[in-house]
Amino acid sequence: MPSATPSSLFRAKAKVILQVTSGNFLEQFDFFLFGFYATYIAHTFFPAKNEFISLMMTFGVFGAGFLMRPLGAVVLGAWIDKVGRRKGLIGTLSLMAAGTFLIVLVPGYETIGIWAPLLVLSGRLLQGFSAGAELGGVSVYLAEMATPNRRGFYTSWQSGSQQVSIMAAAALGYMLNMTLSEPVLHDWGWRIPFAIGCLIVPFIFFLRKNLNETVEYAQRQSHPTLKQSISILLANWNVVIAGMFMVAMTTTAFYLITVYAPTFGRKVLHLSASDSLLVTLLVAISNFIWLPIGGMISDRIGRKSVLLAMTALAIVTTWPALRMLTHAPDFSMMLGVLLWLSFIYGMYNGAMVAALTEIMPEEVRVAGFSLAYSLATAIFGGFTPAISTALIQYTGDKAAPGYWMSFAAACALFATLYLYRRVSQHHFGTDKSFG
């Protein structure tokens, strides 16, 4: 039997990456749409006399979905650690699809009253519960199938798939803004992208159905029960909490430069919806480029150097960059500032995902990763649009979101220093690039 050629191995790996990351695409596609169409969703489901209150209620529901992530991380993450990566990823996709269908089909407040916001909230909670383990399941799968010493590169495609979804959502939104009138978009046109997200669900199910189990998981002799998983997580609580703070930088930066950026461009900078969408599309392309580069560099020089360098840059430059933007709010300046933040985010996250898979105990790798990531998303990233809106409202500083991202970066910096000190003492991690 002839040996596999490098090109055939590459195609096989690329096929697996597509299969496993397809659910990530759907998750971020819907999350981005919720953020971009927040003003329309606010009008449809959360009408109020004060536009600020209406928008805050919408972002509150958006953030509420993230509060379900830690629960999903523990319950679904432990389930994936027990039943396998393939079966678990099909399960999380099923729950995600159900939440998406619910949001698309719910009539507005004027039609069914209080049931409208309650059903939308239910859809978001269901999405959040499934997403709690989705990222962890995907990241761990990629880490376990990765070529030796290339874990950073392979795991970077977890986030890379999210950028493709942002590109697709932004491009679709841009086309709708060019073809539909504002009243049509306001009334029902905003639902079209969500409906398209529902239509691609069967294709994603087909991809994941043909996914193989990872060799590393299949060779494991025993798998913990939910009770055992919780015990292991509690015994390693300091690793999970430090991991949460390490993720804080990633999740805050991502939701700031993608989900919140279109609303920031329209409501704060008073740019057109089309310009805001175009900037977001270009930022997603930039993210897509920097993520694998960050992963590859961390494979060569170690995760720690990349993580520390990027958190330091975020602390020092985020607020000044946003301050420059708010003083000269045009398309070119918004693009330049967000591309700079995209570089910081992409390089950091390219190294961080691999590092997080490496510090978690092997028996609860999915549950541990998912819990750390979900806690960070619930506390930091998911409420970034709401916190940014509130900071601007109450400080009068349009660049105030920079304070929030700098704070998250500082948390990540100290968490990284703590974890690597712990690694050197306990010899955690199996990949030499971790240090």
C-alpha positions as MATLAB code, in Angstrom:
seq = 'MPSATPSSLFRAKAKVILQVTSGNFLEQFDFFLFGFYATYIAHTFFPAKNEFISLMMTFGVFGAGFLMRPLGAVVLGAWIDKVGRRKGLIGTLSLMAAGTFLIVLVPGYETIGIWAPLLVLSGRLLQGFSAGAELGGVSVYLAEMATPNRRGFYTSWQSGSQQVSIMAAAALGYMLNMTLSEPVLHDWGWRIPFAIGCLIVPFIFFLRKNLNETVEYAQRQSHPTLKQSISILLANWNVVIAGMFMVAMTTTAFYLITVYAPTFGRKVLHLSASDSLLVTLLVAISNFIWLPIGGMISDRIGRKSVLLAMTALAIVTTWPALRMLTHAPDFSMMLGVLLWLSFIYGMYNGAMVAALTEIMPEEVRVAGFSLAYSLATAIFGGFTPAISTALIQYTGDKAAPGYWMSFAAACALFATLYLYRRVSQHHFGTDKSFG';
ca = [
       0.000    0.000    0.000;
       1.621    3.305   -1.078;
       2.433    5.836    1.622;
       0.487    9.057    1.810;
       2.016   12.051    0.046;
       2.387   15.441    1.768;
      -0.329   16.891   -0.480;
      -2.791   14.099    0.350;
      -2.070   14.491    4.078;
      -2.672   18.237    3.779;
      -6.011   17.673    2.004;
      -7.050   15.150    4.652;
      -6.189   17.562    7.479;
      -7.957   20.449    5.720;
     -11.087   18.304    5.313;
     -11.110   17.478    9.032;
     -10.655   21.159    9.948;
     -13.659   22.052    7.755;
     -15.780   19.310    9.304;
     -15.020   20.167   12.909;
     -15.129   23.974   12.639;
     -18.386   24.174   10.654;
     -20.467   24.496   13.833;
     -18.293   27.389   14.974;
     -19.260   29.118   11.745;
     -22.965   28.883   12.554;
     -22.468   30.046   16.146;
     -20.585   33.218   15.293;
     -22.705   33.911   12.210;
     -25.793   34.202   14.421;
     -24.002   36.038   17.245;
     -22.626   38.652   14.884;
     -26.008   39.168   13.252;
     -27.586   39.728   16.677;
     -24.992   42.400   17.436;
     -25.197   44.133   14.072;
     -28.980   44.182   13.900;
     -29.311   45.116   17.568;
     -31.179   48.347   16.822;
     -33.742   46.507   14.637;
     -34.106   43.694   17.177;
     -34.592   46.294   19.916;
     -37.440   47.873   17.943;
     -39.070   44.489   17.174;
     -38.828   42.742   20.532;
     -37.884   45.367   23.145;
     -39.717   48.594   22.263;
     -39.233   51.459   24.726;
     -39.692   55.215   24.670;
     -35.988   55.695   25.409;
     -33.769   54.315   22.617;
     -30.852   53.808   25.052;
     -33.008   51.614   27.333;
     -34.308   49.622   24.370;
     -30.785   49.008   23.073;
     -29.513   48.090   26.537;
     -32.304   45.523   26.922;
     -31.308   44.002   23.595;
     -27.630   43.824   24.529;
     -28.669   42.473   27.916;
     -30.462   39.559   26.236;
     -27.444   39.122   23.959;
     -25.225   38.913   27.034;
     -27.656   36.654   28.915;
     -26.914   33.883   26.464;
     -23.343   33.935   27.674;
     -24.444   33.364   31.263;
     -25.606   29.901   30.171;
     -22.200   29.049   28.763;
     -20.558   27.977   32.042;
     -23.427   25.568   32.726;
     -23.170   24.203   29.199;
     -19.390   23.957   29.574;
     -19.650   21.726   32.653;
     -22.639   19.596   31.609;
     -22.018   19.274   27.862;
     -18.228   19.473   28.222;
     -18.207   16.559   30.674;
     -20.571   14.696   28.353;
     -18.187   15.187   25.407;
     -15.264   13.986   27.558;
     -17.316   10.848   28.283;
     -19.036    9.997   24.962;
     -16.409   11.290   22.526;
     -15.626   14.366   20.438;
     -17.653   13.390   17.357;
     -20.944   12.572   19.103;
     -20.577   15.582   21.392;
     -20.076   18.053   18.553;
     -23.194   16.760   16.791;
     -25.134   17.273   20.031;
     -23.988   20.868   20.535;
     -24.855   21.669   16.923;
     -28.404   20.352   17.436;
     -28.994   22.670   20.396;
     -27.458   25.635   18.579;
     -29.716   25.084   15.567;
     -32.824   24.878   17.774;
     -32.033   28.242   19.384;
     -31.424   29.838   15.992;
     -34.729   28.603   14.537;
     -36.552   29.957   17.583;
     -35.164   33.490   17.153;
     -35.967   33.545   13.425;
     -39.588   32.452   13.822;
     -40.690   34.558   16.828;
     -43.195   37.335   15.914;
     -42.600   40.850   17.195;
     -43.771   42.451   20.454;
     -46.702   44.145   18.725;
     -48.020   40.714   17.674;
     -47.624   38.490   20.746;
     -46.672   40.948   23.483;
     -44.382   39.866   26.327;
     -43.998   36.395   24.803;
     -41.815   37.891   22.050;
     -38.885   38.990   24.258;
     -39.269   35.870   26.438;
     -38.998   33.535   23.445;
     -36.016   35.449   22.045;
     -34.379   35.195   25.457;
     -35.082   31.436   25.471;
     -33.440   31.087   22.075;
     -30.366   32.964   23.261;
     -30.143   30.854   26.437;
     -30.352   27.670   24.369;
     -27.646   28.956   22.028;
     -25.488   29.912   25.002;
     -25.880   26.500   26.649;
     -24.720   24.704   23.488;
     -21.950   27.199   22.746;
     -20.558   26.582   26.231;
     -19.052   23.310   25.041;
     -18.850   23.965   21.284;
     -15.630   25.995   21.382;
     -13.980   23.595   23.809;
     -14.999   20.551   21.793;
     -13.678   22.047   18.561;
     -10.430   23.323   20.087;
      -9.633   20.041   21.817;
     -10.444   18.053   18.677;
      -8.036   20.205   16.657;
      -5.357   19.924   19.346;
      -5.670   16.141   19.472;
      -5.490   15.686   15.694;
      -2.650   18.187   15.217;
       0.742   17.305   13.787;
       3.393   17.251   16.564;
       4.712   20.731   17.405;
       2.098   22.409   15.186;
      -0.718   22.544   17.724;
      -0.825   26.343   17.679;
      -1.350   26.427   13.923;
      -4.095   23.793   13.917;
      -6.048   25.125   16.883;
      -5.975   28.635   15.392;
      -8.553   27.455   12.854;
     -11.145   27.253   15.614;
     -11.122   31.041   15.674;
     -10.371   31.190   11.953;
     -13.747   29.618   11.192;
     -15.412   32.339   13.248;
     -13.802   34.983   11.068;
     -15.195   33.322    7.942;
     -18.656   33.568    9.507;
     -18.107   37.248   10.258;
     -17.046   37.807    6.630;
     -20.149   36.014    5.368;
     -22.482   37.853    7.736;
     -20.927   41.253    7.016;
     -20.993   40.689    3.238;
     -24.613   39.557    3.408;
     -25.549   42.536    5.555;
     -23.755   44.884    3.160;
     -25.717   43.480    0.199;
     -29.005   43.797    2.057;
     -28.229   47.417    2.914;
     -27.554   48.069   -0.770;
     -30.743   46.378   -2.008;
     -33.391   46.904    0.682;
     -34.767   50.196    1.951;
     -34.332   51.187    5.591;
     -38.060   50.719    6.422;
     -37.994   47.192    4.958;
     -34.862   46.292    6.895;
     -36.388   47.777   10.019;
     -39.629   45.777    9.721;
     -38.593   42.330    8.491;
     -35.486   42.498    6.288;
     -33.147   41.952    9.252;
     -34.567   38.415    9.605;
     -33.244   37.314    6.188;
     -29.635   36.638    7.308;
     -30.895   34.624   10.302;
     -33.087   32.562    7.975;
     -30.098   31.887    5.726;
     -28.219   30.670    8.819;
     -31.023   28.164    9.382;
     -30.791   26.943    5.791;
     -27.114   25.950    6.138;
     -27.767   23.818    9.243;
     -28.422   20.573    7.260;
     -25.096   20.990    5.418;
     -23.215   21.388    8.716;
     -24.936   18.278   10.093;
     -23.771   16.371    7.011;
     -20.172   17.482    7.566;
     -20.122   16.537   11.244;
     -21.870   13.230   10.683;
     -18.817   12.048    8.727;
     -16.329   13.197   11.369;
     -14.028   10.522   12.831;
     -13.127   10.257   16.516;
      -9.641   11.507   17.467;
      -7.003    8.806   17.912;
      -5.923   10.228   21.265;
      -9.447    9.987   22.696;
     -10.106    6.552   21.203;
      -6.955    5.159   22.836;
      -7.904    6.386   26.299;
      -8.816    3.516   28.598;
     -11.370    5.264   30.818;
     -13.589    8.325   30.687;
     -14.908   10.222   33.733;
     -18.554   10.511   34.678;
     -20.149   13.923   35.225;
     -19.574   13.633   38.968;
     -15.912   12.688   38.456;
     -15.441   15.528   35.972;
     -16.820   18.063   38.440;
     -14.480   16.711   41.139;
     -11.453   17.050   38.853;
     -12.484   20.578   37.858;
     -12.894   21.590   41.503;
      -9.473   20.140   42.332;
      -8.006   22.286   39.539;
     -10.098   25.402   40.190;
      -7.048   27.685   40.135;
      -6.126   26.517   36.629;
      -9.683   27.092   35.412;
      -9.904   30.586   36.933;
      -6.473   31.595   35.613;
      -7.480   30.198   32.230;
     -10.615   32.325   32.380;
      -8.560   35.492   32.880;
      -6.229   34.449   30.067;
      -9.245   34.148   27.747;
     -10.596   37.532   28.917;
      -8.334   39.347   26.460;
      -9.472   37.213   23.527;
     -13.196   37.363   24.108;
     -13.302   41.085   24.933;
     -11.219   42.055   21.901;
     -13.221   39.833   19.572;
     -16.631   41.166   20.561;
     -15.341   44.734   20.567;
     -13.898   44.697   17.034;
     -16.573   42.532   15.407;
     -19.961   42.283   17.165;
     -19.959   45.766   18.735;
     -18.032   47.562   15.983;
     -20.973   48.050   13.564;
     -23.158   49.541   16.312;
     -20.226   51.688   17.480;
     -19.684   52.917   13.916;
     -23.329   53.847   13.385;
     -24.412   55.119   16.801;
     -21.214   56.664   18.185;
     -19.167   57.661   15.133;
     -22.255   58.361   12.977;
     -20.881   56.483    9.992;
     -23.191   54.802    7.509;
     -24.336   51.229    8.080;
     -22.584   50.209    4.862;
     -19.260   51.725    5.947;
     -19.506   50.056    9.356;
     -20.214   46.681    7.755;
     -17.385   47.064    5.254;
     -14.925   47.844    8.061;
     -16.119   44.784    9.973;
     -15.708   42.609    6.878;
     -12.111   43.798    6.404;
     -11.383   43.283   10.108;
     -12.612   39.685    9.858;
     -10.275   39.122    6.897;
      -7.432   40.596    8.941;
      -8.283   38.321   11.886;
      -8.309   35.331    9.567;
      -4.766   36.164    8.416;
      -3.229   36.907   11.830;
      -4.718   33.946   13.731;
      -2.695   31.155   12.034;
       0.378   33.405   12.010;
       0.081   33.829   15.769;
      -0.356   30.081   16.151;
       2.675   29.287   13.985;
       4.889   31.808   15.771;
       3.879   30.360   19.134;
       4.802   26.896   17.835;
       8.294   28.200   17.113;
       9.109   30.542   20.001;
       6.604   29.367   22.631;
       3.174   30.589   23.697;
       4.359   32.734   26.593;
       6.317   35.287   24.543;
       3.422   35.899   22.168;
       0.835   36.152   24.949;
       2.848   38.619   27.031;
       3.780   40.820   24.070;
       0.207   41.143   22.807;
      -1.354   41.827   26.224;
       1.217   44.558   26.848;
       0.426   46.162   23.480;
      -3.297   46.055   24.228;
      -2.870   47.726   27.620;
      -0.731   50.541   26.223;
      -2.419   51.269   22.873;
      -6.151   50.447   22.948;
      -7.570   53.603   24.527;
      -5.218   55.999   22.656;
      -6.146   54.318   19.376;
      -9.869   54.639   20.041;
      -9.318   58.226   21.203;
      -7.736   59.038   17.842;
     -10.706   57.439   16.102;
     -13.343   59.402   18.028;
     -11.515   62.667   17.253;
     -11.438   61.892   13.517;
     -14.413   59.580   12.948;
     -14.202   58.594    9.306;
     -14.031   55.323    7.392;
     -10.246   55.297    6.961;
      -9.515   56.022   10.618;
     -12.007   53.405   11.838;
     -10.472   50.836    9.502;
      -6.924   51.653   10.599;
      -7.685   51.504   14.323;
      -9.664   48.275   14.126;
      -7.003   46.637   11.935;
      -4.457   47.425   14.658;
      -6.682   45.856   17.306;
      -7.235   42.951   14.922;
      -3.472   42.349   14.775;
      -3.285   42.248   18.579;
      -6.304   39.960   18.852;
      -5.228   37.576   16.074;
      -1.674   37.132   17.303;
      -2.792   36.651   20.909;
      -5.624   34.251   20.206;
      -3.517   32.194   17.798;
      -1.279   31.313   20.741;
      -3.893   31.331   23.497;
      -6.206   28.568   22.229;
      -3.377   26.051   22.038;
      -2.067   27.121   25.444;
      -5.480   26.639   27.053;
      -5.811   23.087   25.696;
      -2.336   22.292   27.068;
      -2.856   23.450   30.652;
      -6.073   21.488   31.263;
      -6.025   17.999   32.871;
      -6.311   15.386   30.134;
      -9.372   13.639   31.618;
     -11.488   16.821   31.507;
      -9.804   18.650   28.669;
     -13.051   19.674   26.950;
     -14.902   20.525   30.175;
     -11.935   22.483   31.597;
     -11.277   24.413   28.392;
     -14.986   25.086   27.905;
     -15.523   26.254   31.477;
     -12.572   28.672   31.412;
     -13.629   30.023   28.018;
     -17.301   30.250   28.966;
     -16.646   32.084   32.227;
     -14.495   34.618   30.370;
     -17.141   35.072   27.701;
     -19.915   35.431   30.286;
     -18.035   37.937   32.450;
     -16.019   39.816   29.842;
     -16.820   39.247   26.179;
     -20.560   38.655   26.096;
     -21.354   41.892   27.886;
     -18.769   43.942   25.974;
     -21.440   45.616   23.779;
     -23.567   46.490   26.836;
     -20.596   47.624   28.946;
     -19.182   49.675   26.076;
     -22.546   51.354   25.511;
     -22.908   52.095   29.229;
     -19.332   53.407   29.587;
     -19.848   55.859   26.745;
     -23.221   56.946   28.151;
     -22.046   57.560   31.709;
     -18.487   58.828   31.144;
     -19.154   60.959   28.090;
     -15.945   59.524   26.598;
     -16.585   57.923   23.218;
     -13.285   56.043   23.523;
     -14.341   54.504   26.870;
     -14.565   50.935   25.444;
     -10.767   51.116   25.408;
     -10.744   51.080   29.217;
     -12.655   47.812   29.206;
     -10.353   46.097   26.729;
      -7.239   47.338   28.546;
      -8.608   45.963   31.810;
      -9.229   42.567   30.185;
      -5.702   42.613   28.755;
      -4.238   43.331   32.204;
      -6.148   40.358   33.624;
      -4.771   38.171   30.826;
      -1.221   39.394   31.423;
      -1.229   38.455   35.103;
      -2.981   35.143   34.400;
      -0.340   34.232   31.818;
       2.486   34.995   34.256;
       0.785   32.895   36.942;
       0.113   29.920   34.673;
       3.627   29.789   33.264;
       5.107   30.030   36.732;
       2.907   27.076   37.653;
       3.958   25.221   34.500;
       7.641   25.584   35.373;
       6.977   24.248   38.879;
       4.670   21.350   37.972;
       5.877   20.562   34.425;
       2.412   20.919   32.963;
       1.853   20.599   29.220;
       3.096   18.067   26.724;
       4.157   20.355   23.916;
       7.557   22.001   24.139;
       6.144   25.091   22.458;
       4.003   25.733   25.532;
       6.819   27.371   27.446;
];
